């Protein structure tokens, strides 16, 4: 067992195999460690997130090392059957790789019984083990940008079914019409850890689906649809005149659904979200509108109190009589019936947060109003013409402040410094990888989104070229794909990933990373050497690794702009 750093509030426990991983999960469920907030199993690892105020990484490492891992508790397993047409476009290539006929690949795949080992990548995406040992194939060297929902695929010794259209690098051997993820079902994920699975071979015609519910629109709730048909007369709330570039509902995220492959998601800048809620007197868990860049325009129906925080967007208040004036950020704004509020384009940061007193009267999806861009879980993005109901306030506001302090946010062309904890896969990269990470300034590219900030610079090279078994990831992780250009994961990142992570931005700076605009620049500063937590090397000499050079000449870089730590 090795315990590796992931972030200042998470570690990765590396184990011998999947059985040990599942045994450790069962042990932590039966006898929890105080301060552990979540666990995400991988192929042979367990990501453990914790509260540093309650338990240290070293104490956590000592605890997990003390636990027996030789007994996996027996569980009653439900058999789930999936009808499949073996018509995948990689079937012939897989057969050629394995040196057998395509019919033999089909026979071996359909004859085996599988078990759901863990769930990740996307809601409802289950990693299936127990297949025929012959069916061991590498991921595609060039991942596809679009894989249709229902694609049955292979990667390494795993089988899986893509629950929704998404990018991916697995080998496609078939398709099914059975939805793997459906919020209309009592159990949205068709497959969950511990289930047994069999694939039933069907003809080339569409497979017969034996599940009553069919795929839904992934969270666009019935209440929102009903309001679109309502007469505006009598409505109390906010009417969307212009939706801007992208406006979604966001709160602090959803917890307790990692077993279904559902990540927390939530506001990319929770600091600004909480500030907006305090300004209007809401509980700080209340949902707000997250507005990308700007362009949102709203009209009040009935008196409303709103506040906008986060990205520096100019605000214009248009009174019902047509008069206009500027309105302040980080301050509560009273709107009378018929008043309009317009958000201009951001000059610093990229995401603004608009809260309304009482909160939005939307129906939660899996207990939250967070809209997850990767998995399409949550309310639909806000569009022009939509009527956003507001709940009435009862009694005095819970917390209300006159103004919230503005934070210095990144600007296009300026440089932001982010502190990084090295690990867990720093040693999978070249000996000069850390110097390559810290010794240059990275550009934020237009391909960035809520899943991650895509960076461009001199590539970071890998030392190990073998496949990394899928393992849990955190927001702030710096994943290094084959092209060597880092992706800085944000709130909507997949739960598990198969590319090495060189390090992660410290937890309290992840909100700042969510405010990096396209065209801004980033420099990374390592806060300490890479080492196993509580391991022999650390005890002996600090665990120094050739890749742990923190590049002291860049510890205090000459700034081209502002240090936005």
Coordinates of C-alpha atoms in Angstrom, one line a residue:
X1 CA 0.0 0.0 0.0
X2 CA 1.1 3.5 -0.8
X3 CA -0.7 6.7 0.3
X4 CA 0.0 9.5 -2.1
X5 CA -0.9 13.3 -1.9
X6 CA -3.7 14.5 -4.1
X7 CA -4.5 17.9 -2.7
X8 CA -4.1 19.5 0.8
X9 CA -7.5 17.8 1.7
X10 CA -7.3 14.5 -0.2
X11 CA -5.0 11.5 -0.6
X12 CA -4.9 8.5 -3.0
X13 CA -4.5 5.1 -1.4
X14 CA -2.8 2.8 -3.9
X15 CA -3.5 -0.9 -3.4
X16 CA -2.5 -4.2 -5.0
X17 CA -5.8 -4.9 -6.9
X18 CA -9.5 -4.2 -7.1
X19 CA -10.4 -6.7 -4.3
X20 CA -8.2 -4.8 -1.8
X21 CA -9.8 -1.5 -3.0
X22 CA -13.3 -2.8 -2.4
X23 CA -12.2 -4.3 1.0
X24 CA -10.9 -0.9 2.1
X25 CA -14.1 0.8 0.9
X26 CA -16.2 -1.7 2.9
X27 CA -13.9 -1.2 6.0
X28 CA -14.3 2.6 5.9
X29 CA -18.0 2.3 5.5
X30 CA -18.2 -0.1 8.5
X31 CA -15.8 1.9 10.7
X32 CA -15.6 5.5 9.4
X33 CA -12.7 7.9 10.1
X34 CA -13.8 11.1 11.6
X35 CA -13.2 13.9 9.1
X36 CA -13.5 11.8 5.9
X37 CA -16.1 13.3 3.7
X38 CA -16.0 11.1 0.6
X39 CA -14.3 8.1 -1.0
X40 CA -14.0 7.4 -4.8
X41 CA -12.8 3.9 -5.7
X42 CA -10.8 3.2 -8.8
X43 CA -9.3 0.2 -10.4
X44 CA -6.7 -0.3 -7.7
X45 CA -6.9 3.0 -5.8
X46 CA -9.1 4.8 -3.4
X47 CA -9.4 8.6 -3.4
X48 CA -10.1 9.8 0.1
X49 CA -11.3 13.4 0.7
X50 CA -11.1 14.7 4.2
X51 CA -11.4 17.9 6.4
X52 CA -7.9 18.9 7.5
X53 CA -9.4 20.5 10.6
X54 CA -10.6 17.1 11.7
X55 CA -7.9 14.7 10.6
X56 CA -4.4 15.1 9.1
X57 CA -3.2 13.3 6.0
X58 CA -0.5 11.5 8.1
X59 CA -3.1 10.2 10.6
X60 CA -5.3 9.1 7.8
X61 CA -2.4 7.2 6.2
X62 CA -1.7 5.5 9.5
X63 CA -5.3 4.5 9.9
X64 CA -5.8 2.9 6.4
X65 CA -2.4 1.1 6.7
X66 CA -3.7 -0.6 9.9
X67 CA -6.8 -2.1 8.3
X68 CA -6.9 -5.7 7.1
X69 CA -7.6 -6.0 3.4
X70 CA -7.8 -9.8 2.9
X71 CA -11.5 -10.2 3.4
X72 CA -14.1 -8.8 1.1
X73 CA -17.6 -8.9 2.6
X74 CA -20.0 -11.0 0.7
X75 CA -23.0 -9.1 -0.7
X76 CA -26.2 -10.1 -2.3
X77 CA -25.8 -9.1 -6.0
X78 CA -28.7 -8.2 -8.3
X79 CA -28.4 -9.6 -11.9
X80 CA -28.8 -6.9 -14.5
X81 CA -29.3 -7.9 -18.1
X82 CA -28.3 -5.6 -21.0
X83 CA -29.5 -6.4 -24.6
X84 CA -26.7 -5.7 -27.1
X85 CA -26.3 -5.5 -30.9
X86 CA -22.6 -6.3 -31.6
X87 CA -22.3 -3.7 -34.3
X88 CA -19.5 -1.4 -32.9
X89 CA -17.2 0.2 -35.3
X90 CA -14.1 -1.1 -33.5
X91 CA -15.2 -4.7 -33.4
X92 CA -13.1 -5.8 -36.4
X93 CA -10.0 -3.9 -35.1
X94 CA -10.4 -5.5 -31.6
X95 CA -10.6 -9.0 -33.2
X96 CA -7.5 -8.2 -35.2
X97 CA -5.7 -7.0 -32.1
X98 CA -6.6 -10.2 -30.3
X99 CA -5.9 -12.5 -33.2
X100 CA -9.4 -14.0 -33.4
X101 CA -12.5 -13.7 -35.5
X102 CA -15.1 -11.0 -34.7
X103 CA -17.7 -13.7 -34.0
X104 CA -15.3 -15.1 -31.3
X105 CA -15.0 -11.7 -29.7
X106 CA -18.9 -11.5 -29.6
X107 CA -19.2 -15.0 -28.2
X108 CA -16.7 -14.5 -25.4
X109 CA -18.2 -11.1 -24.4
X110 CA -21.8 -12.4 -24.4
X111 CA -20.9 -15.6 -22.5
X112 CA -19.2 -14.0 -19.5
X113 CA -20.8 -12.7 -16.3
X114 CA -19.5 -9.4 -15.0
X115 CA -19.5 -7.4 -11.8
X116 CA -19.8 -3.7 -11.3
X117 CA -16.5 -2.8 -9.7
X118 CA -16.9 1.0 -9.4
X119 CA -18.6 3.9 -11.2
X120 CA -17.0 7.0 -12.6
X121 CA -16.2 9.1 -15.7
X122 CA -19.9 10.1 -16.0
X123 CA -23.2 9.3 -14.1
X124 CA -24.1 5.7 -14.8
X125 CA -20.8 4.7 -16.3
X126 CA -19.9 1.4 -14.6
X127 CA -16.6 -0.3 -14.9
X128 CA -17.3 -4.0 -15.3
X129 CA -14.9 -6.7 -14.3
X130 CA -14.9 -10.5 -14.6
X131 CA -15.0 -10.8 -18.4
X132 CA -13.1 -13.3 -20.6
X133 CA -9.3 -12.8 -20.0
X134 CA -8.7 -12.8 -23.7
X135 CA -10.6 -9.5 -24.1
X136 CA -7.8 -7.3 -22.9
X137 CA -7.3 -4.4 -25.3
X138 CA -5.7 -1.0 -25.0
X139 CA -7.6 2.3 -25.3
X140 CA -7.6 3.9 -28.7
X141 CA -4.4 5.9 -29.3
X142 CA -6.6 8.8 -30.5
X143 CA -9.8 9.2 -28.4
X144 CA -13.0 10.0 -30.2
X145 CA -14.6 13.4 -29.6
X146 CA -18.1 11.9 -29.8
X147 CA -19.3 8.5 -28.7
X148 CA -23.0 7.9 -28.9
X149 CA -25.0 7.0 -25.8
X150 CA -25.5 3.2 -25.4
X151 CA -22.1 2.3 -26.9
X152 CA -20.8 -0.9 -25.4
X153 CA -17.0 -0.7 -25.2
X154 CA -13.8 -2.3 -23.9
X155 CA -10.6 -0.9 -22.4
X156 CA -8.0 -3.0 -20.8
X157 CA -9.8 -5.8 -19.0
X158 CA -12.9 -3.7 -18.4
X159 CA -16.2 -3.5 -20.2
X160 CA -18.6 -0.6 -20.0
X161 CA -21.6 1.2 -21.6
X162 CA -21.5 4.9 -22.3
X163 CA -24.6 6.4 -20.6
X164 CA -24.7 9.6 -22.7
X165 CA -23.0 11.1 -25.7
X166 CA -19.5 12.1 -24.7
X167 CA -15.8 11.9 -25.8
X168 CA -13.9 8.7 -25.0
X169 CA -11.1 6.4 -25.9
X170 CA -12.6 3.0 -25.3
X171 CA -12.9 0.4 -28.1
X172 CA -16.6 0.2 -29.4
X173 CA -17.9 -3.3 -30.0
X174 CA -21.7 -2.8 -29.7
X175 CA -24.7 -0.8 -28.9
X176 CA -27.7 -1.0 -26.6
X177 CA -31.0 0.9 -26.4
X178 CA -31.3 0.4 -22.6
X179 CA -30.6 3.7 -20.8
X180 CA -27.8 3.5 -18.3
X181 CA -28.8 6.7 -16.7
X182 CA -32.4 8.0 -16.3
X183 CA -33.6 10.5 -13.7
X184 CA -37.2 9.3 -14.3
X185 CA -36.3 6.0 -12.6
X186 CA -36.4 5.5 -8.9
X187 CA -32.8 4.3 -9.2
X188 CA -31.3 6.6 -12.0
X189 CA -28.2 4.5 -12.5
X190 CA -29.1 1.2 -14.1
X191 CA -25.8 -0.3 -12.8
X192 CA -24.3 0.3 -9.3
X193 CA -21.3 -1.2 -7.5
X194 CA -21.9 -4.9 -6.6
X195 CA -24.4 -5.6 -9.3
X196 CA -23.9 -8.7 -11.6
X197 CA -24.3 -8.0 -15.3
X198 CA -24.9 -10.1 -18.4
X199 CA -25.0 -9.0 -22.0
X200 CA -27.8 -10.6 -24.1
X201 CA -27.0 -10.9 -27.8
X202 CA -29.8 -9.5 -30.0
X203 CA -30.1 -9.1 -33.8
X204 CA -29.3 -6.0 -35.8
X205 CA -32.8 -4.6 -35.3
X206 CA -33.4 -2.3 -32.3
X207 CA -33.0 -4.1 -29.0
X208 CA -36.0 -4.7 -26.8
X209 CA -35.7 -2.6 -23.7
X210 CA -37.3 -4.2 -20.6
X211 CA -37.2 -1.1 -18.4
X212 CA -40.4 1.0 -18.1
X213 CA -38.7 4.4 -18.1
X214 CA -36.9 5.9 -21.0
X215 CA -34.2 8.5 -21.2
X216 CA -35.3 11.9 -19.9
X217 CA -34.1 15.4 -20.7
X218 CA -31.5 15.1 -17.9
X219 CA -33.0 17.4 -15.3
X220 CA -35.2 20.0 -17.1
X221 CA -37.9 19.8 -14.4
X222 CA -41.6 19.8 -15.0
X223 CA -42.2 23.0 -13.0
X224 CA -40.0 25.0 -15.4
X225 CA -41.8 23.6 -18.4
X226 CA -45.2 24.4 -16.9
X227 CA -44.1 28.0 -16.3
X228 CA -43.2 28.5 -19.9
X229 CA -46.8 28.1 -20.8
X230 CA -48.1 30.3 -18.0
X231 CA -49.4 33.8 -18.6
X232 CA -46.9 36.4 -17.3
X233 CA -49.8 38.1 -15.5
X234 CA -49.7 37.3 -11.9
X235 CA -46.2 35.9 -12.0
X236 CA -43.8 36.9 -9.2
X237 CA -40.1 36.5 -9.8
X238 CA -37.5 37.3 -12.6
X239 CA -38.1 37.2 -16.3
X240 CA -35.1 36.4 -18.5
X241 CA -34.9 39.0 -21.3
X242 CA -31.4 37.9 -22.5
X243 CA -29.5 34.8 -21.2
X244 CA -26.0 35.9 -22.0
X245 CA -23.3 33.5 -23.2
X246 CA -24.1 30.9 -20.6
X247 CA -26.2 31.1 -17.5
X248 CA -26.9 28.2 -15.2
X249 CA -28.2 27.5 -11.8
X250 CA -25.5 26.7 -9.3
X251 CA -25.3 26.0 -5.6
X252 CA -22.6 24.3 -3.4
X253 CA -23.2 21.0 -5.2
X254 CA -24.7 17.6 -4.5
X255 CA -23.2 15.0 -2.2
X256 CA -23.8 11.4 -1.6
X257 CA -24.1 10.2 -5.2
X258 CA -20.5 9.2 -6.1
X259 CA -21.6 5.5 -6.1
X260 CA -23.7 6.4 -9.2
X261 CA -20.8 8.3 -10.8
X262 CA -22.3 11.7 -10.0
X263 CA -19.8 14.4 -8.9
X264 CA -20.5 17.3 -6.7
X265 CA -20.5 20.0 -9.4
X266 CA -21.7 23.3 -8.1
X267 CA -20.4 26.9 -8.3
X268 CA -16.9 27.2 -9.7
X269 CA -16.4 30.2 -7.3
X270 CA -18.3 29.3 -4.2
X271 CA -16.7 32.3 -2.4
X272 CA -18.6 34.6 -4.6
X273 CA -21.8 32.5 -4.4
X274 CA -21.8 32.7 -0.6
X275 CA -21.2 36.5 -0.7
X276 CA -24.1 37.0 -3.0
X277 CA -26.4 35.0 -0.8
X278 CA -25.3 36.9 2.3
X279 CA -26.0 40.2 0.6
X280 CA -29.7 39.4 0.0
X281 CA -30.2 37.6 3.3
X282 CA -30.3 34.0 2.1
X283 CA -28.7 31.0 3.6
X284 CA -25.3 30.5 1.9
X285 CA -26.4 27.1 0.5
X286 CA -29.0 28.8 -1.6
X287 CA -28.7 28.5 -5.4
X288 CA -27.7 31.5 -7.6
X289 CA -27.4 32.1 -11.3
X290 CA -23.8 31.6 -12.5
X291 CA -23.3 34.0 -15.4
X292 CA -20.4 33.4 -17.8
X293 CA -18.7 36.6 -19.0
X294 CA -22.0 38.6 -18.8
X295 CA -24.9 39.6 -21.0
X296 CA -27.7 38.5 -18.7
X297 CA -30.7 40.8 -18.6
X298 CA -33.6 40.3 -16.2
X299 CA -37.0 42.0 -15.5
X300 CA -38.5 42.0 -12.0
X301 CA -42.1 40.9 -11.6
X302 CA -43.0 42.2 -8.2
X303 CA -40.5 43.8 -5.8
X304 CA -37.2 41.8 -5.6
X305 CA -33.8 42.2 -3.9
X306 CA -30.8 40.9 -5.9
X307 CA -27.0 41.0 -5.6
X308 CA -24.2 40.3 -8.1
X309 CA -20.8 39.2 -7.0
X310 CA -17.7 37.6 -8.6
X311 CA -16.6 38.7 -12.1
X312 CA -16.3 42.5 -12.6
X313 CA -19.4 43.0 -14.8
X314 CA -20.9 46.6 -15.1
X315 CA -24.5 46.7 -13.9
X316 CA -27.2 48.9 -15.4
X317 CA -30.5 49.4 -13.6
X318 CA -33.3 50.4 -16.0
X319 CA -36.3 51.7 -14.1
X320 CA -39.9 51.1 -15.3
X321 CA -40.1 54.7 -16.5
X322 CA -37.1 54.1 -18.8
X323 CA -34.5 56.0 -16.7
X324 CA -31.1 54.3 -16.4
X325 CA -28.3 54.4 -13.9
X326 CA -25.3 52.2 -13.0
X327 CA -25.7 49.8 -10.0
X328 CA -23.0 48.6 -7.7
X329 CA -21.5 45.1 -7.5
X330 CA -21.2 43.4 -4.2
X331 CA -24.2 45.3 -2.8
X332 CA -27.9 44.4 -2.4
X333 CA -30.0 46.1 -5.2
X334 CA -33.8 46.7 -4.7
X335 CA -35.8 46.2 -7.9
X336 CA -39.4 47.4 -8.2
X337 CA -42.0 45.7 -10.3
X338 CA -41.0 46.2 -14.0
X339 CA -37.4 47.3 -13.3
X340 CA -34.7 45.6 -15.4
X341 CA -31.1 44.7 -14.4
X342 CA -28.5 44.3 -17.2
X343 CA -25.1 42.7 -16.7
X344 CA -22.4 43.9 -19.1
X345 CA -19.2 42.1 -20.2
X346 CA -16.7 41.1 -17.6
X347 CA -13.4 43.1 -17.3
X348 CA -11.9 40.8 -14.6
X349 CA -12.8 37.2 -13.8
X350 CA -15.2 35.2 -15.9
X351 CA -18.2 34.1 -13.7
X352 CA -20.6 36.4 -11.9
X353 CA -23.2 35.2 -9.4
X354 CA -26.7 36.6 -9.0
X355 CA -28.7 35.9 -5.9
X356 CA -32.3 36.9 -5.2
X357 CA -33.8 37.2 -1.8
X358 CA -35.9 34.1 -1.0
X359 CA -34.1 31.9 -3.5
X360 CA -35.2 30.5 -6.8
X361 CA -38.3 28.3 -6.8
X362 CA -36.8 25.5 -8.9
X363 CA -37.1 21.8 -8.4
X364 CA -33.8 20.2 -7.2
X365 CA -32.3 17.3 -9.1
X366 CA -30.7 14.7 -6.8
X367 CA -31.0 17.2 -4.0
X368 CA -29.3 20.2 -5.7
X369 CA -29.8 22.9 -8.3
X370 CA -26.2 22.6 -9.6
X371 CA -26.1 22.1 -13.3
X372 CA -23.3 19.7 -14.3
X373 CA -22.1 20.5 -17.8
X374 CA -20.3 17.1 -18.2
X375 CA -23.0 14.8 -17.1
X376 CA -26.1 17.0 -17.9
X377 CA -27.5 16.5 -14.4
X378 CA -29.4 19.4 -13.0
X379 CA -31.8 22.1 -14.3
X380 CA -31.5 23.1 -17.9
X381 CA -29.4 26.2 -18.7
X382 CA -31.3 29.4 -18.5
X383 CA -32.7 30.7 -21.8
X384 CA -34.4 34.0 -23.0
X385 CA -38.0 34.1 -22.1
X386 CA -37.8 31.8 -19.1
X387 CA -39.7 32.9 -16.0
X388 CA -37.7 32.2 -12.8
X389 CA -40.0 31.9 -9.8
X390 CA -38.8 33.3 -6.5
X391 CA -39.8 31.9 -3.1
X392 CA -41.5 34.3 -0.7
X393 CA -39.4 35.3 2.3
X394 CA -40.7 34.4 5.7
X395 CA -39.6 36.6 8.7
X396 CA -36.3 38.4 8.9
X397 CA -33.4 37.5 6.5
X398 CA -31.0 34.8 7.9
X399 CA -27.8 36.8 7.2
X400 CA -27.7 40.1 5.4
X401 CA -24.7 42.4 5.0
X402 CA -24.5 45.9 3.4
X403 CA -21.7 45.1 1.1
X404 CA -19.1 42.3 0.4
X405 CA -15.5 43.1 -0.3
X406 CA -14.4 42.8 -3.9
X407 CA -11.6 40.3 -4.6
X408 CA -8.8 40.9 -7.1
X409 CA -9.7 38.5 -10.0
X410 CA -7.6 37.5 -13.0
X411 CA -7.7 39.6 -16.2
X412 CA -6.9 38.7 -19.8
X413 CA -3.2 39.3 -20.4
X414 CA -2.3 39.2 -16.7
X415 CA -0.5 36.5 -14.8
X416 CA -2.0 34.6 -11.9
X417 CA 0.1 32.5 -9.5
X418 CA -1.4 29.3 -8.1
X419 CA 0.1 27.0 -5.4
X420 CA 0.2 23.3 -6.2
X421 CA 0.5 20.1 -4.1
X422 CA 2.5 17.6 -6.1
X423 CA 1.1 14.1 -6.7
X424 CA -0.3 11.6 -7.0
X425 CA 1.4 10.6 -10.3
X426 CA 4.3 13.0 -10.5
X427 CA 6.6 10.0 -10.8
X428 CA 4.9 8.9 -14.0
X429 CA 6.2 12.0 -15.7
X430 CA 9.7 12.9 -16.9
X431 CA 12.5 13.9 -14.5
X432 CA 12.1 17.5 -15.5
X433 CA 8.3 17.6 -15.4
X434 CA 8.1 19.7 -12.3
X435 CA 10.5 22.2 -13.7
X436 CA 8.5 22.3 -16.9
X437 CA 5.3 22.9 -14.9
X438 CA 6.8 25.7 -12.7
X439 CA 9.4 27.2 -15.1
X440 CA 7.0 28.7 -17.6
X441 CA 3.8 30.7 -17.9
X442 CA 0.8 28.9 -19.3
X443 CA -1.8 30.4 -21.5
X444 CA -5.6 29.8 -20.8
X445 CA -7.1 28.7 -24.1
X446 CA -10.6 29.2 -25.5
X447 CA -11.3 25.4 -25.1
X448 CA -11.7 26.0 -21.3
X449 CA -15.1 25.3 -19.7
X450 CA -16.7 24.2 -16.5
X451 CA -15.0 20.8 -16.8
X452 CA -11.5 22.2 -16.9
X453 CA -9.1 25.0 -17.8
X454 CA -7.1 23.9 -20.8
X455 CA -3.6 25.3 -20.8
X456 CA -1.1 25.8 -23.6
X457 CA 2.7 25.9 -23.3
X458 CA 5.8 23.8 -23.7
X459 CA 4.5 20.2 -23.3
X460 CA 5.2 18.2 -20.2
X461 CA 6.6 14.8 -21.1
X462 CA 5.7 11.4 -19.7
X463 CA 8.3 8.9 -18.5
X464 CA 5.9 6.0 -18.3
X465 CA 3.9 5.2 -21.4
X466 CA 1.8 2.3 -20.1
X467 CA -1.9 2.8 -19.3
X468 CA -2.8 4.2 -15.9
X469 CA -5.8 2.4 -14.5
X470 CA -8.7 4.8 -13.9
X471 CA -8.5 6.5 -10.5
X472 CA -10.3 9.3 -8.7
X473 CA -9.7 13.0 -9.4
X474 CA -10.4 16.2 -7.5
X475 CA -11.2 19.8 -8.6
X476 CA -7.9 21.6 -9.1
X477 CA -6.1 18.5 -10.4
X478 CA -3.6 19.1 -13.2
X479 CA -4.0 16.1 -15.6
X480 CA -1.4 15.6 -18.3
X481 CA -2.9 14.0 -21.4
X482 CA -0.8 12.5 -24.2
X483 CA -0.2 15.9 -25.9
X484 CA 1.5 17.2 -22.7
X485 CA -0.8 20.2 -22.3
X486 CA -2.2 20.3 -18.8
X487 CA -5.9 20.4 -18.1
X488 CA -6.8 22.0 -14.7
X489 CA -9.9 20.3 -13.6
X490 CA -12.8 22.4 -12.3
X491 CA -16.1 21.4 -10.6
X492 CA -17.6 19.4 -13.5
X493 CA -14.6 17.1 -14.0
X494 CA -15.1 13.4 -14.3
X495 CA -15.0 11.4 -11.0
X496 CA -12.3 9.2 -12.4
X497 CA -9.6 9.6 -15.0
X498 CA -6.9 7.6 -16.8
X499 CA -4.2 10.2 -17.4
X500 CA -1.5 11.0 -14.8
X501 CA -2.0 14.0 -12.5
X502 CA 1.2 15.9 -11.7
X503 CA -0.4 17.8 -8.9
X504 CA -3.4 19.9 -7.8
X505 CA -4.1 23.5 -6.9
X506 CA -4.5 23.9 -3.2
X507 CA -8.2 23.8 -2.1
X508 CA -8.6 27.4 -1.2
X509 CA -7.3 28.6 -4.6
X510 CA -9.6 26.4 -6.7
X511 CA -12.3 29.1 -6.7
X512 CA -9.7 31.5 -8.2
X513 CA -8.9 29.0 -10.9
X514 CA -12.6 29.0 -11.8
X515 CA -12.3 32.7 -12.6
X516 CA -9.4 32.5 -15.1
X517 CA -10.6 34.1 -18.4
X518 CA -9.4 33.1 -21.8
X519 CA -6.2 34.9 -22.6
X520 CA -5.0 35.1 -19.0
X521 CA -1.8 33.5 -18.0
X522 CA -1.0 31.1 -15.1
X523 CA 2.2 30.3 -13.3
X524 CA 2.4 27.4 -10.8
X525 CA 4.3 27.4 -7.6
X526 CA 4.9 24.1 -5.8
X527 CA 4.4 24.1 -2.0
X528 CA 6.6 21.1 -1.2
X529 CA 8.3 18.0 -2.5
X530 CA 6.5 15.0 -3.8
X531 CA 6.6 12.0 -1.4
X532 CA 4.6 9.1 -0.2
X533 CA 2.6 10.2 2.9
X534 CA 3.9 8.4 6.0
X535 CA 6.0 6.0 3.9
X536 CA 9.5 4.8 4.6
X537 CA 11.1 7.4 2.3
X538 CA 9.4 10.3 4.0
X539 CA 10.4 9.1 7.4
X540 CA 14.0 8.6 6.4
X541 CA 14.9 11.6 4.3
X542 CA 11.8 13.6 3.5
X543 CA 10.9 11.4 0.5
X544 CA 12.7 13.6 -2.0
X545 CA 12.1 12.5 -5.6
X546 CA 14.0 13.7 -8.7
X547 CA 10.7 15.2 -9.8
X548 CA 10.1 17.1 -6.6
X549 CA 12.3 20.0 -7.4
X550 CA 10.2 23.0 -6.6
X551 CA 12.3 25.2 -8.9
X552 CA 13.3 27.8 -6.3
X553 CA 14.2 30.4 -8.9
X554 CA 10.5 30.6 -9.7
X555 CA 9.2 30.5 -6.1
X556 CA 8.8 34.3 -6.2
X557 CA 8.3 34.9 -9.9
X558 CA 8.7 38.3 -11.5
X559 CA 5.1 39.2 -12.2
X560 CA 3.8 40.3 -15.6
X561 CA 0.6 41.2 -13.9
X562 CA -1.0 40.7 -10.5
X563 CA -0.3 37.8 -8.1
X564 CA -4.0 36.7 -7.7
X565 CA -3.3 34.0 -5.0

